[in-house]
XYZ file of C-alpha atoms in Angstrom:
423
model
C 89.590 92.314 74.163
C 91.218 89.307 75.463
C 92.867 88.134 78.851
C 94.765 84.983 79.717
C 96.454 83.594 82.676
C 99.879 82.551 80.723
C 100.987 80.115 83.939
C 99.297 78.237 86.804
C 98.373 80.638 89.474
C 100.614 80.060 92.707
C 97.171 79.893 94.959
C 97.457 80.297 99.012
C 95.860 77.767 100.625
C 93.366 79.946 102.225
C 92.618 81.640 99.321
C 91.360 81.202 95.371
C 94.155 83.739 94.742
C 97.739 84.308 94.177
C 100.408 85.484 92.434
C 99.359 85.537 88.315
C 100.623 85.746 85.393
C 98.333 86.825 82.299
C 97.922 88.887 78.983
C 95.367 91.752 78.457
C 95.545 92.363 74.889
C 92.752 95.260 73.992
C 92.672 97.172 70.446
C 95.585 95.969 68.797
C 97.730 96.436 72.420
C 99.239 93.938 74.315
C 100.170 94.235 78.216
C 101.997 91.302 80.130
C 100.954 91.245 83.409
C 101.213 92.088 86.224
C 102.303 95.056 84.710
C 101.242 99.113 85.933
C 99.953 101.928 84.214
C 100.977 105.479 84.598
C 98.490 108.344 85.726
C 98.555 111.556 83.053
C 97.596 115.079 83.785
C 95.345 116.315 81.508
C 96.192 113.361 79.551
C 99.379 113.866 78.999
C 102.234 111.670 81.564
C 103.727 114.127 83.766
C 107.314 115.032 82.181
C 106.839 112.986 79.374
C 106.342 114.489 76.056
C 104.594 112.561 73.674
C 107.209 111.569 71.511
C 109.496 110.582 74.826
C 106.578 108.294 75.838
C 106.426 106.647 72.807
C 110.086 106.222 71.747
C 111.620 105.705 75.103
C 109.065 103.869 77.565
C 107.686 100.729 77.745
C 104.521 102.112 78.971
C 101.258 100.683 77.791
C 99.080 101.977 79.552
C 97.779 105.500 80.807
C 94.988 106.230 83.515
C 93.178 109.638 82.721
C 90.232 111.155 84.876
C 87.103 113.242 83.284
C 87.267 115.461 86.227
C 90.749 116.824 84.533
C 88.700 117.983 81.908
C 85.458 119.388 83.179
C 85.536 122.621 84.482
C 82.782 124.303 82.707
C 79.496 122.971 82.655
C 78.230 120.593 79.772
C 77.718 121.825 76.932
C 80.702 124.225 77.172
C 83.126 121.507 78.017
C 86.072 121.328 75.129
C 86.415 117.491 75.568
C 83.245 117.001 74.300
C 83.251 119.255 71.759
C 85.954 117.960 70.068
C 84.969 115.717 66.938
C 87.331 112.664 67.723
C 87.493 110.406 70.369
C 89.730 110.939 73.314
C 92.650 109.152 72.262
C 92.860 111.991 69.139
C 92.135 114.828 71.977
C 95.034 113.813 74.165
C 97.402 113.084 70.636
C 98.225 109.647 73.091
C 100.392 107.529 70.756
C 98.256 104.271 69.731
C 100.650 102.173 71.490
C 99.023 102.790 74.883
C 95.734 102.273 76.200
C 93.819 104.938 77.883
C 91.790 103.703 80.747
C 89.379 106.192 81.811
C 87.843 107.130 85.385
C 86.039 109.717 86.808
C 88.344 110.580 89.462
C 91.797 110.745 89.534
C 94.005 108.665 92.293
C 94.558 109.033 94.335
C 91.397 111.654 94.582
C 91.526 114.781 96.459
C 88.455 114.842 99.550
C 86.056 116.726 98.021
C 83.644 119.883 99.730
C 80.157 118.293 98.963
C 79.023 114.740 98.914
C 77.992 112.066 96.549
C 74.369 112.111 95.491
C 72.248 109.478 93.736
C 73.199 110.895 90.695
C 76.055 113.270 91.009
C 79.549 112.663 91.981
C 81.617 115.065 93.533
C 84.600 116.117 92.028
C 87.586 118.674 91.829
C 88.430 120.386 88.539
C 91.062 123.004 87.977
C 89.005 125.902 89.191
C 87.400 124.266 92.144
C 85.029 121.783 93.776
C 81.759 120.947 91.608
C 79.583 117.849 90.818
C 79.392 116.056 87.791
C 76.381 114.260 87.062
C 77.175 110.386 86.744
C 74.877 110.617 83.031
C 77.448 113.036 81.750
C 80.500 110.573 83.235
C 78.248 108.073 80.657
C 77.922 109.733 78.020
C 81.417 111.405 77.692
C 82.758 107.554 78.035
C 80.745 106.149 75.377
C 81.022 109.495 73.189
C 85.700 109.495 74.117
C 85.906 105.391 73.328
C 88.688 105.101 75.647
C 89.674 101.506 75.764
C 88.779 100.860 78.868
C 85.465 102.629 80.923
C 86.052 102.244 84.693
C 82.254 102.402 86.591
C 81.610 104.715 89.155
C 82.004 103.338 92.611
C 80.212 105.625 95.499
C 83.323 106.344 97.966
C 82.512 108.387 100.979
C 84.889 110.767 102.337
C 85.084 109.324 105.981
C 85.369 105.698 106.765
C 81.421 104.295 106.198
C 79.625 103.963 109.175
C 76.612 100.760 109.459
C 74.246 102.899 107.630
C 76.427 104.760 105.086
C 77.535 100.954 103.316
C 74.409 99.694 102.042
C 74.093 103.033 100.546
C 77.550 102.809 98.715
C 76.376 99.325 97.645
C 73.049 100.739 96.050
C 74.808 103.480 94.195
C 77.369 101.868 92.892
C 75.372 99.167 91.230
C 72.623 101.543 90.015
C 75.638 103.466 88.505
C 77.136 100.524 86.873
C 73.821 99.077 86.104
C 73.105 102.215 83.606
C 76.873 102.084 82.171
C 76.555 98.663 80.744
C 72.739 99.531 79.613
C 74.247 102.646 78.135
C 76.950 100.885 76.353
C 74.543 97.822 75.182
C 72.634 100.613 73.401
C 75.806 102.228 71.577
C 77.165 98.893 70.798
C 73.489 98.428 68.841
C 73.829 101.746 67.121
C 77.285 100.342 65.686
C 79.724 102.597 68.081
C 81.694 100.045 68.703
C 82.364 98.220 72.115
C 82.916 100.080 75.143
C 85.113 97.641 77.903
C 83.589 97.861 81.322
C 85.631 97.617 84.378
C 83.505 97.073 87.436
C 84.174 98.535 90.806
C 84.636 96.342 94.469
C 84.384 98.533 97.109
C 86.588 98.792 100.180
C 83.935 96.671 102.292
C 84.297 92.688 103.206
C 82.763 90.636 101.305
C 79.361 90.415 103.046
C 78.529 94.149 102.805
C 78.600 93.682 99.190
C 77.654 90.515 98.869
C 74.091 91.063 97.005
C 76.270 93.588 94.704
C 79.289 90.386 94.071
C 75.896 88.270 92.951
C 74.701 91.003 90.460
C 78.518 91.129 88.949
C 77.826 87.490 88.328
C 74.672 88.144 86.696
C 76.399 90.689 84.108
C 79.433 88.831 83.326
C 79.127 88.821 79.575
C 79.081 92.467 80.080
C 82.384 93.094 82.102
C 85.693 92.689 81.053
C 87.495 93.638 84.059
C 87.630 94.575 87.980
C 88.939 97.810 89.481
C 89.550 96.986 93.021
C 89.503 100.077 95.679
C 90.673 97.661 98.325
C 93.412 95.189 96.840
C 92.843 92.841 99.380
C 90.021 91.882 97.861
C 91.484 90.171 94.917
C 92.610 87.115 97.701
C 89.682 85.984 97.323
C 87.540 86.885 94.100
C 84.747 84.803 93.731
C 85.353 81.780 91.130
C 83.275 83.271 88.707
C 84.519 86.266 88.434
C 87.872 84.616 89.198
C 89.375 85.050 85.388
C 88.391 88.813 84.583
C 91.686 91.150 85.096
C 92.238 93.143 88.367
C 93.029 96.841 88.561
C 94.426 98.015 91.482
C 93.261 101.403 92.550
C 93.770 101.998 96.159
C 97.166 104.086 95.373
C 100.106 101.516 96.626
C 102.758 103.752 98.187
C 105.981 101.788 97.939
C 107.652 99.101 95.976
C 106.583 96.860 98.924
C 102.934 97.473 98.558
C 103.014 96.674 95.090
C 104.512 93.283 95.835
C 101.869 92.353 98.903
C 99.516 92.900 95.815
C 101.274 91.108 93.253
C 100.846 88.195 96.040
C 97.162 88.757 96.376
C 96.685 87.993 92.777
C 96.240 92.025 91.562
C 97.137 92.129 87.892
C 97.001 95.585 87.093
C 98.723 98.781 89.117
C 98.081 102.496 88.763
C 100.802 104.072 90.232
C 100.901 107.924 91.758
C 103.563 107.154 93.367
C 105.898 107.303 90.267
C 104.853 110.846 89.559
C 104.946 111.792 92.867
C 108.557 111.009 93.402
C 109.656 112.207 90.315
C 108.277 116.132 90.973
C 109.933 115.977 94.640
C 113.408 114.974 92.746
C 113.671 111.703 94.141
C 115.597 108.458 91.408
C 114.432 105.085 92.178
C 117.156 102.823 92.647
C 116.167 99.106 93.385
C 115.803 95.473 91.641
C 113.827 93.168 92.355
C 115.180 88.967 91.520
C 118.876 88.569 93.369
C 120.941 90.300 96.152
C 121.625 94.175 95.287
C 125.417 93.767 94.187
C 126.189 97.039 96.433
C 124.797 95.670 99.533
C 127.457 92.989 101.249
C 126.178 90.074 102.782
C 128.094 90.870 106.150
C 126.004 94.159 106.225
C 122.863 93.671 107.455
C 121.772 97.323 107.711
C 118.866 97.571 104.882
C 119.374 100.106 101.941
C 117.041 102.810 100.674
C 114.862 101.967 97.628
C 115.762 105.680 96.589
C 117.671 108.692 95.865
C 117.313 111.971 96.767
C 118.653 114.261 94.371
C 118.168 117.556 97.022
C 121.058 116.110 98.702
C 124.534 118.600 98.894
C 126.300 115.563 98.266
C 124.191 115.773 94.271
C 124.953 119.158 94.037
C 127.752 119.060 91.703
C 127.423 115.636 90.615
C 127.434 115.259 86.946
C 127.744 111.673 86.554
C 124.438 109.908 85.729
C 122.421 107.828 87.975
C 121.846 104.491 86.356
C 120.309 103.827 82.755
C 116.747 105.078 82.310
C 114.877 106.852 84.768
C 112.138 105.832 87.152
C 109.687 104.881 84.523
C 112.614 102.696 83.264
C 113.395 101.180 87.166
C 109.757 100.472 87.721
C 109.232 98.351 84.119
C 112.487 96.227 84.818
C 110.711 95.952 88.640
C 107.214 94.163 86.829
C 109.592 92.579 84.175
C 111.000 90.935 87.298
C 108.332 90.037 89.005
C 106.713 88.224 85.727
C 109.934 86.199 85.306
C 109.806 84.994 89.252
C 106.259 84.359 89.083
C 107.570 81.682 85.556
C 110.295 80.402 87.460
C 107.983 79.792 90.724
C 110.344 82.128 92.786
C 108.130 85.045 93.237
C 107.401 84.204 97.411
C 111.009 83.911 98.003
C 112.217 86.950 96.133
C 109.768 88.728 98.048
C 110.763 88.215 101.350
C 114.418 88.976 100.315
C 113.164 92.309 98.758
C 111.548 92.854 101.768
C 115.199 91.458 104.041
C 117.221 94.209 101.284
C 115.818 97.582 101.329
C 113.740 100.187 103.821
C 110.730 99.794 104.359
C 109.243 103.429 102.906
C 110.197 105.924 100.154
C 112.647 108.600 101.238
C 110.718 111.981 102.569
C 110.358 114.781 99.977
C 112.747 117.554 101.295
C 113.070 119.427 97.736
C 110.665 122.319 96.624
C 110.540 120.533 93.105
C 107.980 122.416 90.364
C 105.134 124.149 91.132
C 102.548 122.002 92.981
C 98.673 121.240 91.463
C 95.504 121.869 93.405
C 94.841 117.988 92.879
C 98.043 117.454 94.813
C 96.652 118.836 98.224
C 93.834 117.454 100.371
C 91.188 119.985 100.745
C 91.448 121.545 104.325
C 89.327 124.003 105.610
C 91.229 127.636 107.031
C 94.363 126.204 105.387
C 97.128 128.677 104.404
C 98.789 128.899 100.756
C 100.543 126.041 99.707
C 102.810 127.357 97.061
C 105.380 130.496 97.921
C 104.783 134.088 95.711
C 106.190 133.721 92.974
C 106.631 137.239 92.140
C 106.933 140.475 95.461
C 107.756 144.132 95.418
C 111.416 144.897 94.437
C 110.671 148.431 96.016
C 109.076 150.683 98.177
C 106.556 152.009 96.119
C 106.773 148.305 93.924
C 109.553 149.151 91.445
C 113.439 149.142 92.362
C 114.645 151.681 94.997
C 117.807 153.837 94.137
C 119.994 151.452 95.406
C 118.451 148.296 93.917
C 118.060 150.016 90.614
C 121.528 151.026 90.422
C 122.811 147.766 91.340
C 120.412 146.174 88.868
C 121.499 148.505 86.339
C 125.161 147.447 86.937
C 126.461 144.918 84.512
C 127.944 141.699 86.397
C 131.822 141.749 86.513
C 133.706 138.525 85.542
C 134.606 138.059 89.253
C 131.024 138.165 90.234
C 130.191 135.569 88.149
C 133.111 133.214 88.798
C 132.871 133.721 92.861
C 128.926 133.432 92.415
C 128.643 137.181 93.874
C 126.155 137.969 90.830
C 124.470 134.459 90.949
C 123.883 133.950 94.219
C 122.369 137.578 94.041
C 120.190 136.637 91.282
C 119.169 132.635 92.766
């Protein structure tokens, strides 16, 4: 593994940190950064086939989660069962990395809590823990390219006593990855690429954990920040190590506030998310948007919503690409401003051009996930029946069933009578 800063950093003058430009190259793949990775189900990128992914993205990068995997109880878990690494259980083209986490992000609250050595999580059948020694050895046994540690993230916002515990854990936790992987590095596994978790606390709540990082640099080959802020001002020794953003930016404008901070890496839900509600991106980033007159001073959406009647018999396409395609010309941007030193000042005019917030999903889109949902107690059923009684006694009435039976006339079909029946 190998990371560069390509170009002086663009530092604030309060700060060690800016804007950066850099190169993470990792197993015979190369990302320019900043640059974003895209969150897979199951380890697969949500409506993205394989081949799709490889032939018609410029995606380099995937985030997958254990918990996706882990619904039975070790030994009976398929993942590790498999004789391969994970790369060959997902069938993930080798032109992407696979970063792997326990959780997903952004993660669903969970039932229980964290212990000293469990981790709450939610699999596709419910709520369970998963023991942060399995999380260890299903890392080291999967070689994904990159191992994210384990940070201890309570559910509720961490009261005076609650921090110093989240401090403890998460060091103990990363303290036995890197003594785990030191081992399997001996044993000739191969070398297992660390990324170390900040927590979302100021500096001096972690500040004995920030000295042990420092300690164990040799060891680390990356941060994954849970509070991007924290990358204004990364101590200097820890200062060159690439910066994953995990705290689940929600807009276009979020990404670019972290950009600014100096955050070099981006997983973003968001991506997925608007695709499954039917919603197209539709924004640049360097330059005025050529549909938005100067004299107009009203901003512009950053988006499409496809639910809209005016869509409905629209079959023109939207743009080249898709929103994959929008959101790798969006980094490619940014990289080129941050060259040609503009990157401040096509920010605030990004920020002058379009809304402030992604449209609101109005469409039902596909069927929703439980990971989608935060867990609420007494809650109702989030997804409509997808199947109900045609009849009284749960077949078709005499009516229904001769009406079903009833072949659709042409007339039906061209004034919608039979369709509109049917949808």
């Amino acid at each position: 593994m190998c990371f560069r800063l390509l170009a002086p950093v663009v530092k604030d003058a309060a700060s060690r940190s800016g804007p950066r430009l850099g190169r993470l190259s990792i197993n015979k793949v190369t990302l320019e950064t900043p640059t974003f990775v895209a969150p897979a189900s199951r380890g697969a990128v949500p409506h993205l086939s394989h081949d799709n992914l490889r032939d018609h993205t410029n995606i380099k990068g995937i985030y997958v989660a254990l918990e996706d995997f882990v619904e039975k109880s070790s030994p009976h878990v398929p993942i590790y069962n498999h004789k391969g690494t994970l790369r060959t259980f997902t069938s993930t083209p080798s032109a992407s990395l696979l970063i792997l986490s326990a959780r997903r992000v952004p993660p669903v609250t969970t039932a229980a809590s964290n212990t000293d050595h469990s981790l709450a999580i939610l699999t596709s059948v419910g709520f369970r823990m998963l023991e942060v020694d399995e999380y260890f050895k299903g890392a080291l046994y999967l070689r994904p390219d990159i191992v994210l540690g384990i940070p201890d993230i309570p559910q509720q916002t961490p009261g005076r006593h609650r921090a110093p515990k989240m401090v403890f854990r998460t060091e103990l936790w990363l303290n036995e990855l890197i003594n785990k992987a030191t081992a399997s590095e001996a044993e000739g596994r191969g070398k297992s690429y660390i990324f170390a978790p900040l927590l979302p606390l100021d500096w001096e709540q972690q500040r004995w954990y920030v000295e042990y990082l420092k300690t164990q640099i040799s060891s680390l080959s990356g941060l994954a920040l849970y509070d991007s802020s924290l990358a204004f001002d990364i101590p200097a020794k820890l200062e060159m190590l690439p910066r994953m953003s995990l705290d689940d930016p929600g807009n276009p404008h979020q990404v670019l506030q972290q950009v600014s901070w100096g955050v070099d890496l981006f997983n973003l839900a968001f991506i997925t998310q608007l695709t499954d509600a039917g919603i197209a991106l539709d924004f640049r980033f360097s330059g005025a948007n050529p549909t938005h007159p100067k004299e107009d001073r009203r901003k512009i959406p950053m988006a499409v919503n496809l639910w809209g009647v005016e869509y409905a018999a629209d079959l023109e396409p939207l743009g080249a690409g898709h929103n994959i395609a929008v959101i790798d010309r969006f980094f490619a941007a940014i990289r080129e401003s941050i060259i040609q030193g503009t990157f401040e000042q096509n920010r605030l005019h990004f920020a002058d051009t379009y809304v402030d917030d992604l449209p609101e999903r109005t469409g039902q889109g596909p069927r929703l996930r439980g990971y989608q949902f935060k867990s609420e107690g007494g809650s109702g059923k989030k997804n409509p029946k997808s199947f109900s009684k045609l009849g009284a006694g749960g077949g078709l009435g005499g009516d229904k069933k001769k009406e079903a039976m009833t072949p659709p006339r042409d007339k039906d079909l061209v004034e919608g009578g039979f369709a509109e029946r049917l949808f």
